[in-house]
Short mmCIF file of C-alpha atoms in Angstrom, two decimals:
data_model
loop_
_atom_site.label_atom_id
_atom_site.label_comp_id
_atom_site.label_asym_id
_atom_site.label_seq_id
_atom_site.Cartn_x
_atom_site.Cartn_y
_atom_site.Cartn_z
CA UNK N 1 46.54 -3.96 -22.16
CA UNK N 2 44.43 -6.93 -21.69
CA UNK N 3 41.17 -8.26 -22.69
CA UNK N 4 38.50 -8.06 -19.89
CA UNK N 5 36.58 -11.03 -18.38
CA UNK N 6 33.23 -9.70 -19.32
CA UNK N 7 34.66 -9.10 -23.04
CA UNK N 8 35.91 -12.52 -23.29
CA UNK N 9 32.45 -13.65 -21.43
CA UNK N 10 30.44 -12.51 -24.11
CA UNK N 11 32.19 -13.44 -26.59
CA UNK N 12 31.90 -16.83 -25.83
CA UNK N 13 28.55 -16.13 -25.42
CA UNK N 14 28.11 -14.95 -28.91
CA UNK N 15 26.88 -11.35 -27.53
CA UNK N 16 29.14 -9.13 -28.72
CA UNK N 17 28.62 -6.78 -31.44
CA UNK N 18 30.38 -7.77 -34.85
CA UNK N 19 33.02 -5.11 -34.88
CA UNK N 20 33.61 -5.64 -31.30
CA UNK N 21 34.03 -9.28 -31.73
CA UNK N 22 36.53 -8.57 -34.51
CA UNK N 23 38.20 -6.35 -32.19
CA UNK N 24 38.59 -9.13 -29.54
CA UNK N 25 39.71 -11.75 -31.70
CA UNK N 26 41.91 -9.75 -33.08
CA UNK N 27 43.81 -9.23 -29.51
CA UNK N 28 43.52 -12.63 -28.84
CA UNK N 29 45.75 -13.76 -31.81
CA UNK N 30 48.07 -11.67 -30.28
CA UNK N 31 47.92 -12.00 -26.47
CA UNK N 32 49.03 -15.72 -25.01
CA UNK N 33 47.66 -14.61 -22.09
CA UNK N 34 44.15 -13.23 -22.91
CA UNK N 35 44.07 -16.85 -24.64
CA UNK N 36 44.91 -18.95 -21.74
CA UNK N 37 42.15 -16.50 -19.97
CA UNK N 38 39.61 -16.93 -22.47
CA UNK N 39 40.17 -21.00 -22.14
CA UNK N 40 40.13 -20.69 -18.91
CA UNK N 41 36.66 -18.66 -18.87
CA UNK N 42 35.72 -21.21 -21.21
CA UNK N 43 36.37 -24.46 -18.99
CA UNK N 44 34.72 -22.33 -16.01
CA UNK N 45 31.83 -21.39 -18.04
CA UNK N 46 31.05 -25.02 -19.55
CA UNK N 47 32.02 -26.64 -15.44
CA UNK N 48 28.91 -23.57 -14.60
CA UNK N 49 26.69 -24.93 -17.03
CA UNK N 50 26.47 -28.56 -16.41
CA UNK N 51 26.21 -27.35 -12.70
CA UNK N 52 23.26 -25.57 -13.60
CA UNK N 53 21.75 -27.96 -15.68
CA UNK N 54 21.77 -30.70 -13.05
CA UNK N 55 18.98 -28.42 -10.73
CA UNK N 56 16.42 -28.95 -13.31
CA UNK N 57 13.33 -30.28 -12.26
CA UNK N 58 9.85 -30.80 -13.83
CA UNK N 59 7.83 -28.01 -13.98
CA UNK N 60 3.83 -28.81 -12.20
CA UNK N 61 1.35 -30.56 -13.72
CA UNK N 62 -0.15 -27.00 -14.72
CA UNK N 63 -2.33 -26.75 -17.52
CA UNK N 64 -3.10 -23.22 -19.38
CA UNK N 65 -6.93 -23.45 -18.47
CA UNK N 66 -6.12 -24.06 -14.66
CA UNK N 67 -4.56 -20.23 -14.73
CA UNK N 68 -6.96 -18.96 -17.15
CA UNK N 69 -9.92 -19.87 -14.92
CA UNK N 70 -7.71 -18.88 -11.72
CA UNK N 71 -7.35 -14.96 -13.59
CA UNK N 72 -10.99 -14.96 -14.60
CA UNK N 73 -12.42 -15.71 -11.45
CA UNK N 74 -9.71 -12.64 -9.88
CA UNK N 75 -10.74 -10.85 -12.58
CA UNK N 76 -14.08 -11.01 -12.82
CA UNK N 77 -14.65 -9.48 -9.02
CA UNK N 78 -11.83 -6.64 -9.74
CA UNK N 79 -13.99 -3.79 -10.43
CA UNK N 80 -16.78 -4.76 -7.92
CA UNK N 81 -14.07 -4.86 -5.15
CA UNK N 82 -12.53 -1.83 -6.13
CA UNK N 83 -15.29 0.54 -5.43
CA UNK N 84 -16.24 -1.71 -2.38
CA UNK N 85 -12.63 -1.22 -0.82
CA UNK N 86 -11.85 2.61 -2.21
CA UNK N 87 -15.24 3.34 -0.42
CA UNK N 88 -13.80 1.14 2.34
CA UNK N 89 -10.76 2.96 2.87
CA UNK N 90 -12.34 6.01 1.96
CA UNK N 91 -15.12 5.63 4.90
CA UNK N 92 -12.97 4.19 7.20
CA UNK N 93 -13.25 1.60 10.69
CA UNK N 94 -15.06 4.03 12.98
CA UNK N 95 -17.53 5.09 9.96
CA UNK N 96 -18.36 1.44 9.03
CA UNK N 97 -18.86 0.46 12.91
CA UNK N 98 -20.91 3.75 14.16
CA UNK N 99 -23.53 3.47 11.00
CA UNK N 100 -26.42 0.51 10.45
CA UNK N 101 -25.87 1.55 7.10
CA UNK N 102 -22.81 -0.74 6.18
CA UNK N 103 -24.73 -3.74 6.94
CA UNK N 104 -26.35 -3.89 3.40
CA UNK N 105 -23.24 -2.09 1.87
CA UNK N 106 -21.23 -4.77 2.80
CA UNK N 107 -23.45 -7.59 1.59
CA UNK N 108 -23.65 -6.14 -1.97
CA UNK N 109 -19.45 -5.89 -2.15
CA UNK N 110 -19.45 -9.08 -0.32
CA UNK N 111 -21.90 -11.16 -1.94
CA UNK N 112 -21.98 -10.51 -5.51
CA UNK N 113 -23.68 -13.12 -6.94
CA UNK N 114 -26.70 -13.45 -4.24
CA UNK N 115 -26.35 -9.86 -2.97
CA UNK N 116 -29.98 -9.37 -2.84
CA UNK N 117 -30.68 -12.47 -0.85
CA UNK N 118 -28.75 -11.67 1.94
CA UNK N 119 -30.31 -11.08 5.05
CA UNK N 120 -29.76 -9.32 8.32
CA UNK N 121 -28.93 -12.11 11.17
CA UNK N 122 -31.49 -12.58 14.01
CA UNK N 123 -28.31 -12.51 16.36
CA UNK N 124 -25.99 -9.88 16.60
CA UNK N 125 -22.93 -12.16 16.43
CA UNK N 126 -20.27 -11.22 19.31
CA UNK N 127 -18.06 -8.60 18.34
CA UNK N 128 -13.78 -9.17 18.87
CA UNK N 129 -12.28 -5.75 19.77
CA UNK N 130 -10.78 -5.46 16.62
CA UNK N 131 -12.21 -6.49 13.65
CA UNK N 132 -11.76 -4.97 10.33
CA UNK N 133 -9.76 -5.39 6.79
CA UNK N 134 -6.35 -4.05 6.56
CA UNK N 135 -5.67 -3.07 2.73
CA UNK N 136 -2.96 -2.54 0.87
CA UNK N 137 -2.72 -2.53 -3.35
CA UNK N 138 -1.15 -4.60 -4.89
CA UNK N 139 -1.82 -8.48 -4.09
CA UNK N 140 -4.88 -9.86 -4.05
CA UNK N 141 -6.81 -12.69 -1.42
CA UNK N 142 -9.59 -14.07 -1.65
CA UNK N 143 -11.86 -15.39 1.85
CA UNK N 144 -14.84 -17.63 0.19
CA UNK N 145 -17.06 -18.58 2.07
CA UNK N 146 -18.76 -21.55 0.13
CA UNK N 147 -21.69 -22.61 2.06
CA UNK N 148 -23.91 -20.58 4.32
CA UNK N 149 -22.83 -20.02 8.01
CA UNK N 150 -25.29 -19.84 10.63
CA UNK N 151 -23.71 -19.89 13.88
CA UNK N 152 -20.15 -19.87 15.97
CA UNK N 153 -17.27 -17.01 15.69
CA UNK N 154 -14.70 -16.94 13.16
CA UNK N 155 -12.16 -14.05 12.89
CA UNK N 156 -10.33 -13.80 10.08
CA UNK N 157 -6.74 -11.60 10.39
CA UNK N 158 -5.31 -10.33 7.61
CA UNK N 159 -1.30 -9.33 8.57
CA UNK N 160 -0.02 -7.72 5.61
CA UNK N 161 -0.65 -6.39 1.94
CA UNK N 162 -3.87 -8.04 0.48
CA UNK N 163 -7.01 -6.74 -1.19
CA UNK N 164 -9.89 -9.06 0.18
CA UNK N 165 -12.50 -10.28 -1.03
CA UNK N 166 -15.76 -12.13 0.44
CA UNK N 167 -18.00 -14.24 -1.16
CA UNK N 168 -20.56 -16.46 0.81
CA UNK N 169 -22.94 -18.79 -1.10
CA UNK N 170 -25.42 -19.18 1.41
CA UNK N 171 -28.15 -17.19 2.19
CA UNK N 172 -27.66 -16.06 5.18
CA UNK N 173 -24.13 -14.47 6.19
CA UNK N 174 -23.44 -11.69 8.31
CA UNK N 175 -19.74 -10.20 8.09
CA UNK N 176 -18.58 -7.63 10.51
CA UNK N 177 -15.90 -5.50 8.45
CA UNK N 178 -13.27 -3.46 10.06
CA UNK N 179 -9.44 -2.29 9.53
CA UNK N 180 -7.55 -5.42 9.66
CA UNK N 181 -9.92 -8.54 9.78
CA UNK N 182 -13.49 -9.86 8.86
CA UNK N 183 -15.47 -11.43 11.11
CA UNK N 184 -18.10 -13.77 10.81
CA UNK N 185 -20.84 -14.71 12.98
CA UNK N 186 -22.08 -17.72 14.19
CA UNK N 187 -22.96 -18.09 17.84
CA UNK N 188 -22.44 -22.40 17.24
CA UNK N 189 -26.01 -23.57 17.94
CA UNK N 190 -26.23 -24.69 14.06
CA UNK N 191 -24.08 -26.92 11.92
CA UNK N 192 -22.48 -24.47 9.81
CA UNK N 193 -19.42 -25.24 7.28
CA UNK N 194 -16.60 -22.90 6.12
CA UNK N 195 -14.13 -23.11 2.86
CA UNK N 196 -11.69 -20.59 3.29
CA UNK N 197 -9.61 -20.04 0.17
CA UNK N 198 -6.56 -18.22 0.26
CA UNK N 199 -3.70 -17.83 -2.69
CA UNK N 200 -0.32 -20.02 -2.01
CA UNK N 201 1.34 -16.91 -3.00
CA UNK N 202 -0.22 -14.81 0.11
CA UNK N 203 2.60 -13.67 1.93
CA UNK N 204 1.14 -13.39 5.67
CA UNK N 205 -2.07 -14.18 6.85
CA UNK N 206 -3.58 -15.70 10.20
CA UNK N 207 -7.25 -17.44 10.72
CA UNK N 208 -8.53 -17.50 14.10
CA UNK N 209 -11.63 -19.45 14.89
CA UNK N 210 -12.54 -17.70 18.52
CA UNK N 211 -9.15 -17.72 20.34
CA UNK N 212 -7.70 -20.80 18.31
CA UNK N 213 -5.16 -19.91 15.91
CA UNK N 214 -5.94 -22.51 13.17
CA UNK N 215 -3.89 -21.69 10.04
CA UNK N 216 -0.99 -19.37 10.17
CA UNK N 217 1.20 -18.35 7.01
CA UNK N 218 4.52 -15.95 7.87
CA UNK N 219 6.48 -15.24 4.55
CA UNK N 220 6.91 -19.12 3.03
CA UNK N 221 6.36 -20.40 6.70
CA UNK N 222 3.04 -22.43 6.68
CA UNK N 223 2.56 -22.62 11.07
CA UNK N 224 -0.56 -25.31 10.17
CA UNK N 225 -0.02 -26.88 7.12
CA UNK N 226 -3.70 -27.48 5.49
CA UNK N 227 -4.64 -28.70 2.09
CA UNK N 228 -3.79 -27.21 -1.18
CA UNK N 229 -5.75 -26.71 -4.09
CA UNK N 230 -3.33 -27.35 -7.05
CA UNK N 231 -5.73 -26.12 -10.29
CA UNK N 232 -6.19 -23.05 -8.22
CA UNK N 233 -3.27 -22.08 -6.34
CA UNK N 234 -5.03 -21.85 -3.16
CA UNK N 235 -4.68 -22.94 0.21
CA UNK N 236 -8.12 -24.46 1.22
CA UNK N 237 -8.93 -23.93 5.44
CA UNK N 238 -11.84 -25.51 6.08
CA UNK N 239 -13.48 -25.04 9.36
CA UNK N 240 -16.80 -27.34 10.36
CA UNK N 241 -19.69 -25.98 13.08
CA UNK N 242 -20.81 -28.73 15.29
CA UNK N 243 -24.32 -27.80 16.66
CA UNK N 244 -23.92 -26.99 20.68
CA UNK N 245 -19.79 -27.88 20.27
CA UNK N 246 -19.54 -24.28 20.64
CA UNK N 247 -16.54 -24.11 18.46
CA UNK N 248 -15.28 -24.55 15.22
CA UNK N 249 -13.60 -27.98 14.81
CA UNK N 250 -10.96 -27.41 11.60
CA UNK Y 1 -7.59 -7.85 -30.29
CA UNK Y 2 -10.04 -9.84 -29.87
CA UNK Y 3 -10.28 -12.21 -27.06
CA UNK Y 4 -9.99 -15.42 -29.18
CA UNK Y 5 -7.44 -14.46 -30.49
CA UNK Y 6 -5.70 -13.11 -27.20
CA UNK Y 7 -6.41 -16.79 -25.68
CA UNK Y 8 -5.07 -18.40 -28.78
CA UNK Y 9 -1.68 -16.40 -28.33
CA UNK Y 10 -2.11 -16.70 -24.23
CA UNK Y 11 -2.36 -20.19 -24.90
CA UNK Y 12 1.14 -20.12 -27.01
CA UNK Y 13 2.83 -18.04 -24.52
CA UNK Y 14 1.92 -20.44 -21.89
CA UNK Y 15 2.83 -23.64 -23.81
CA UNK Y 16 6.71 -22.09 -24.48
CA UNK Y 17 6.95 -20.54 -21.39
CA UNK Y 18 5.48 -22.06 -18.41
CA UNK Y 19 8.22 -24.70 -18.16
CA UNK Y 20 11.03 -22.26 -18.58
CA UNK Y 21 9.57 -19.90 -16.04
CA UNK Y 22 9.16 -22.77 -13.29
CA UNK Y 23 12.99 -23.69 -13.79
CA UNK Y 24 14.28 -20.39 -13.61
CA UNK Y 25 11.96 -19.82 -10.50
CA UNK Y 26 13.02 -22.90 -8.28
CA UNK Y 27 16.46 -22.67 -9.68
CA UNK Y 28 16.42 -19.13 -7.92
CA UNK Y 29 14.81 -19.60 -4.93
CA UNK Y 30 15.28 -23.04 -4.47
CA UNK Y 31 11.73 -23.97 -3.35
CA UNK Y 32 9.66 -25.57 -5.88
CA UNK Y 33 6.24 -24.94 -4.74
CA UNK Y 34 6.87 -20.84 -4.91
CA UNK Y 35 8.37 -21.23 -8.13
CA UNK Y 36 5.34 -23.01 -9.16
CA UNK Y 37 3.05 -19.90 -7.23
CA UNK Y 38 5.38 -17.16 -8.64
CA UNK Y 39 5.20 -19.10 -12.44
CA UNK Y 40 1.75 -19.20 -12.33
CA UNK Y 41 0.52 -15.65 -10.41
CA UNK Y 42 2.81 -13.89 -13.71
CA UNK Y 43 1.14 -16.02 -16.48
CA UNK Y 44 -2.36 -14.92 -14.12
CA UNK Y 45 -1.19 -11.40 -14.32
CA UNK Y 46 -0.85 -11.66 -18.04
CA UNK Y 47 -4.07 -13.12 -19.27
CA UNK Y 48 -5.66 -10.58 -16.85
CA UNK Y 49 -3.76 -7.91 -18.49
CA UNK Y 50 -5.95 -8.86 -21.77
CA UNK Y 51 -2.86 -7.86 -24.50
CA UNK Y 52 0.71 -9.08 -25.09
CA UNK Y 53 3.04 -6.68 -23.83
CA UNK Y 54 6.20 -5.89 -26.09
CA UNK Y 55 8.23 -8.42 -25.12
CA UNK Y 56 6.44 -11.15 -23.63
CA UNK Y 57 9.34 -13.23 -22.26
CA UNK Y 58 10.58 -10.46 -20.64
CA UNK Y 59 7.56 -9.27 -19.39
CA UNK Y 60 6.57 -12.49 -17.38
CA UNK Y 61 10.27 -12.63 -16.25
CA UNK Y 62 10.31 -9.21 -14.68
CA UNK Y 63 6.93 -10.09 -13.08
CA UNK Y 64 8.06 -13.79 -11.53
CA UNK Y 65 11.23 -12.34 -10.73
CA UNK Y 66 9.24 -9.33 -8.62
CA UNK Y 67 7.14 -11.63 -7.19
CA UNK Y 68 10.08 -13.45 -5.58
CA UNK Y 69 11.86 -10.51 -4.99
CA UNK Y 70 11.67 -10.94 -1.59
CA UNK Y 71 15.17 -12.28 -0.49
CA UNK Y 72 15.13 -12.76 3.11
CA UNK Y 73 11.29 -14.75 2.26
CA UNK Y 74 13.18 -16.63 -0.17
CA UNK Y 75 16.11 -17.83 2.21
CA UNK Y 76 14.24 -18.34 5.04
CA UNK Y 77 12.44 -20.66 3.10
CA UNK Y 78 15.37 -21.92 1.26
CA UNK Y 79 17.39 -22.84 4.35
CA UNK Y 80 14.51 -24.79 5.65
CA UNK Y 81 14.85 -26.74 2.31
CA UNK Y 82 18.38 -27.13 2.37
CA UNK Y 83 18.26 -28.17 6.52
CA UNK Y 84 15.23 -30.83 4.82
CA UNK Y 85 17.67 -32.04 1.75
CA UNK Y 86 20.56 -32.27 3.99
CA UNK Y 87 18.28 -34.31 6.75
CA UNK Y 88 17.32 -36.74 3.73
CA UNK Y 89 20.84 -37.06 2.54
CA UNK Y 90 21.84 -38.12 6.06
CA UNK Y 91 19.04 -40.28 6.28
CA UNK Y 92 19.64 -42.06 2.67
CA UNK Y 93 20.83 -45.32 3.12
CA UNK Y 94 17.59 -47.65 3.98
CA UNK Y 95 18.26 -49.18 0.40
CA UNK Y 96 14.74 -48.07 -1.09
CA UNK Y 97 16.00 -45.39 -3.42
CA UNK Y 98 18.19 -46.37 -6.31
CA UNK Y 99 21.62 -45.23 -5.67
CA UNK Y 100 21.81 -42.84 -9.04
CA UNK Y 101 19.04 -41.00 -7.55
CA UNK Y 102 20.48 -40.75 -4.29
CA UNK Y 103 23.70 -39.27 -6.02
CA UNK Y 104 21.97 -37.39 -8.34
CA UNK Y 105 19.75 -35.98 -5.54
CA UNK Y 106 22.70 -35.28 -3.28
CA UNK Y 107 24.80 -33.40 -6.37
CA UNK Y 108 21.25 -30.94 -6.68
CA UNK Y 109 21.64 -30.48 -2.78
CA UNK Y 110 25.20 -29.40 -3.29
CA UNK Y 111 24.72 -27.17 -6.13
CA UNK Y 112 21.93 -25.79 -4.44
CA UNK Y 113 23.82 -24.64 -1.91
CA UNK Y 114 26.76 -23.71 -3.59
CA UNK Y 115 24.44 -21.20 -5.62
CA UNK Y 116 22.39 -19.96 -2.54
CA UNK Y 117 25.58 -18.59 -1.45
CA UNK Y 118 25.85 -15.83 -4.21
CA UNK Y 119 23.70 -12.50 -4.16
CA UNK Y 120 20.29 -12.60 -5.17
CA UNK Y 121 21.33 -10.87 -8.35
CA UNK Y 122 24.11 -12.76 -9.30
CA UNK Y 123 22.24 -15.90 -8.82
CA UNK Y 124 19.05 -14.82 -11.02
CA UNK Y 125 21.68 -13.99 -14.15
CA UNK Y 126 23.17 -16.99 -13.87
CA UNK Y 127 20.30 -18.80 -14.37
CA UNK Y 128 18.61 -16.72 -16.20
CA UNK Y 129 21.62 -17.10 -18.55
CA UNK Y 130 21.43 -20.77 -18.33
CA UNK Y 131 17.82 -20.45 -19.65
CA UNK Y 132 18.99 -19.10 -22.77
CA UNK Y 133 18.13 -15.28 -21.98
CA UNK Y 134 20.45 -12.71 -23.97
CA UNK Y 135 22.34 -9.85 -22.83
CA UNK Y 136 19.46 -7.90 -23.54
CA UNK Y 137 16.88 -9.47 -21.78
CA UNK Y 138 18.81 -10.20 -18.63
CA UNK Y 139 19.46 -6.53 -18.83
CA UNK Y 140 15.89 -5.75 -18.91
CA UNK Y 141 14.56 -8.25 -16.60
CA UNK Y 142 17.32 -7.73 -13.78
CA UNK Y 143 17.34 -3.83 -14.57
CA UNK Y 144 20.75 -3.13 -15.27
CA UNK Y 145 23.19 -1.85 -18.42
CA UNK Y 146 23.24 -4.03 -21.27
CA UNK Y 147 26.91 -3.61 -21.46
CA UNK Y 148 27.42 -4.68 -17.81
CA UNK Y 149 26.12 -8.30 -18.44
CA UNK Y 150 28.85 -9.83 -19.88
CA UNK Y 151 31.17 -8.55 -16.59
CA UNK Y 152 28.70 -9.41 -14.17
CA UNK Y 153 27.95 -12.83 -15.39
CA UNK Y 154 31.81 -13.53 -15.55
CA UNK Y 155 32.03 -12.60 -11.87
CA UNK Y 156 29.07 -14.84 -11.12
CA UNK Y 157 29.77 -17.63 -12.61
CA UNK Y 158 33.81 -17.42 -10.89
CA UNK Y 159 31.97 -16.83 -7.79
CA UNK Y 160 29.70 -19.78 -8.10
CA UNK Y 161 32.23 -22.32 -9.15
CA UNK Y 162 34.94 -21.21 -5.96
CA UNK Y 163 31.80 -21.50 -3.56
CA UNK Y 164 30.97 -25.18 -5.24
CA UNK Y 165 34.53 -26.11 -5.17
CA UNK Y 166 35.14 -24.60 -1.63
CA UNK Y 167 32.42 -26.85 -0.54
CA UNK Y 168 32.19 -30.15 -2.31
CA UNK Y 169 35.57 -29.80 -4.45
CA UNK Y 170 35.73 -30.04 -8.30
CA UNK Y 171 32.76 -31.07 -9.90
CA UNK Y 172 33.16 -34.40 -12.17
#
């Protein structure tokens, strides 16, 4: 009876127990033809290695305080968003679009830091069909909104398995929230800029400004390749209002 | 703990890990700027986490490797790299790049492809073995039987080396 390739394997890997190991060796000054095996594993196993070795490359110019700022700022919105979304899902589409109440609701989940300056728009903003967050545990997005929005359309579609979150800066921002996408308005009669930050990890996720598909990720497919944020991990979309344009130039 | 000193040790983790996790990550999947979202989204997930689990090491390796644990995303972006690698290969002789880094750059194309033909599995326990994990942690990162490794790897690494030889013949 023979040696096996995985006991031979880890012996030259140094991984078997000692008695074990004794065990082997002990065969192996016997059997020829576990030997020629073992050299055999061994020449394979070295011919592996150097194969290996030659895919290393060097690692990102990451630093430690890049990802500890990237898990505070997560972290520090986690429980806010939590009750926000639970409520969300709890409440549902149809409860959030058939009540005036949300309105308010939505700018304290939505605009933490500022949440008591937001204000109601003096336009309704135009309404898509569908409009809405789709939710799912487990990863999480981020839309931020850096600087206050004022006029024009953006719809923002959310394809798969994110928790969202919304933060807008200005003062005035008014979000429409429903089951799979948030939508901003801004009817385009006002300069009004957009940063829309979005984790290189995201798996799928589509921004539309009006009908214009302007950034598109599908698994590792990037449709509209934008600029990256490399101390952050993000994707950054940003999207400019030209007064009277209309529509969002990206 | 106290959060100092939970930074202090974050800090440590990242410093002797980071580097190792990045490897393993691209050496997997092949595409170096998920490695470098997969490396960093684990060492995000631990600092959030606010404690060191058991086993650290393995702990951020089970994470990455979850996070990429989406094979078809993984080879559909793969094969676009490898159709890329393989258009700059064809495309290599303008006489700007060295010629070392043109071979070395082709060989990495090669074994790149040689090892995106093995299973997902097969292919994270090779390299995972390659970056000096034990039986034990390979076992607990991959979820399988400690006492399975040593077969599994053996069959890996045979398979490897016949798809590398198959393909570009015997390495030098």
């Amino acid at each position: 009876m023979h040696l096996s390739d995985g006991s031979l394997f880890a012996l030259l890997d140094g991984e078997l127990p000692p008695d074990s190991a004794a065990a082997v060796l002990s065969h192996l000054r016997e059997c020829p033809a576990c030997q020629q095996q073992r050299e055999a594993l061994e020449r394979d196993r070295r011919e592996v290695a150097e194969l290996v070795g030659q895919l290393d490359n060097a690692p990102p110019p990451v630093t430690v305080e890049m990802v500890m700022a990237r898990a505070l700022r997560f972290g520090a919105r986690r429980g806010l968003l939590a009750a926000g979304l639970a409520t969300l899902l709890i409440g549902g589409a149809a409860v959030v679009f058939a009540t005036a109440i949300p309105r308010q609701w939505l700018a304290r989940v939505f605009h933490p830091h500022a949440a008591s300056r937001v204000q109601q728009p003096s336009r309704a903003p135009t309404l898509p069909t569908r409009s809405g967050i789709a939710l799912v545990p487990g990863r999480t997005l981020i839309l931020a909104f850096r600087v206050e929005q004022s006029s024009g359309s953006v719809r923002i579609s959310l394809v798969t398995d994110s928790l969202v979150t919304v933060l807008a800066l200005g003062d005035t921002v008014d979000y429409t929230v429903g089951t799979d996408a948030v939508t901003i308005g801004n009817d385009g009669r006002t300069t009004a800029n957009y940063e829309i930050r979005v984790p290189l990890t995201l798996a799928h996720l589509r921004v539309r400004v009006g009908d214009r598909e302007i950034f598109a990720k599908n698994d590792s497919v990037v449709v509209s390749p934008v600029p990256r944020d490399g101390a952050t991990g993000e994707y950054v979309i940003p999207i400019h209002f030209q007064p009277g344009a209309g529509r969002a130039q990206p | 703990m106290d959060r100092p000193s939970f930074d202090a040790q974050f800090r440590g983790v990242f410093g002797e890990q980071f580097a190792s996790l990045f490897r393993y990550l691209h050496r997997v999947s092949g595409d170096p700027d998920a490695a470098a979202d997969a490396a960093q989204e684990a060492l995000v997930r631990l600092y959030r986490r606010g404690a060191m689990p058991e086993d650290v090491r393995v702990w951020l390796f089970t994470v990455a490797t979850n996070l990429v644990r989406d094979e078809h995303r993984v080879s559909t972006r793969r094969r676009q790299l490898l159709e890329r690698d393989a258009a700059e290969a064809g495309t290599a002789g303008d006489g700007k790049t060295p010629e070392s880094d043109l071979a070395q750059g082709e060989r990495r194309r090669q074994v790149r492809s040689a090892l995106a033909t093995l299973p997902l599995r097969d292919r994270r326990m090779l390299v995972l073995r390659h970056e000096g994990y034990s039986y034990r942690e390979i076992a607990a990162v991959l979820g399988i039987a400690e006492t399975s490794v040593g077969t599994l790897l053996a069959r890996a690494s045979e398979a490897f080396r016949s798809s590398f030889l198959r393909r570009h013949g015997a390495p030098e």
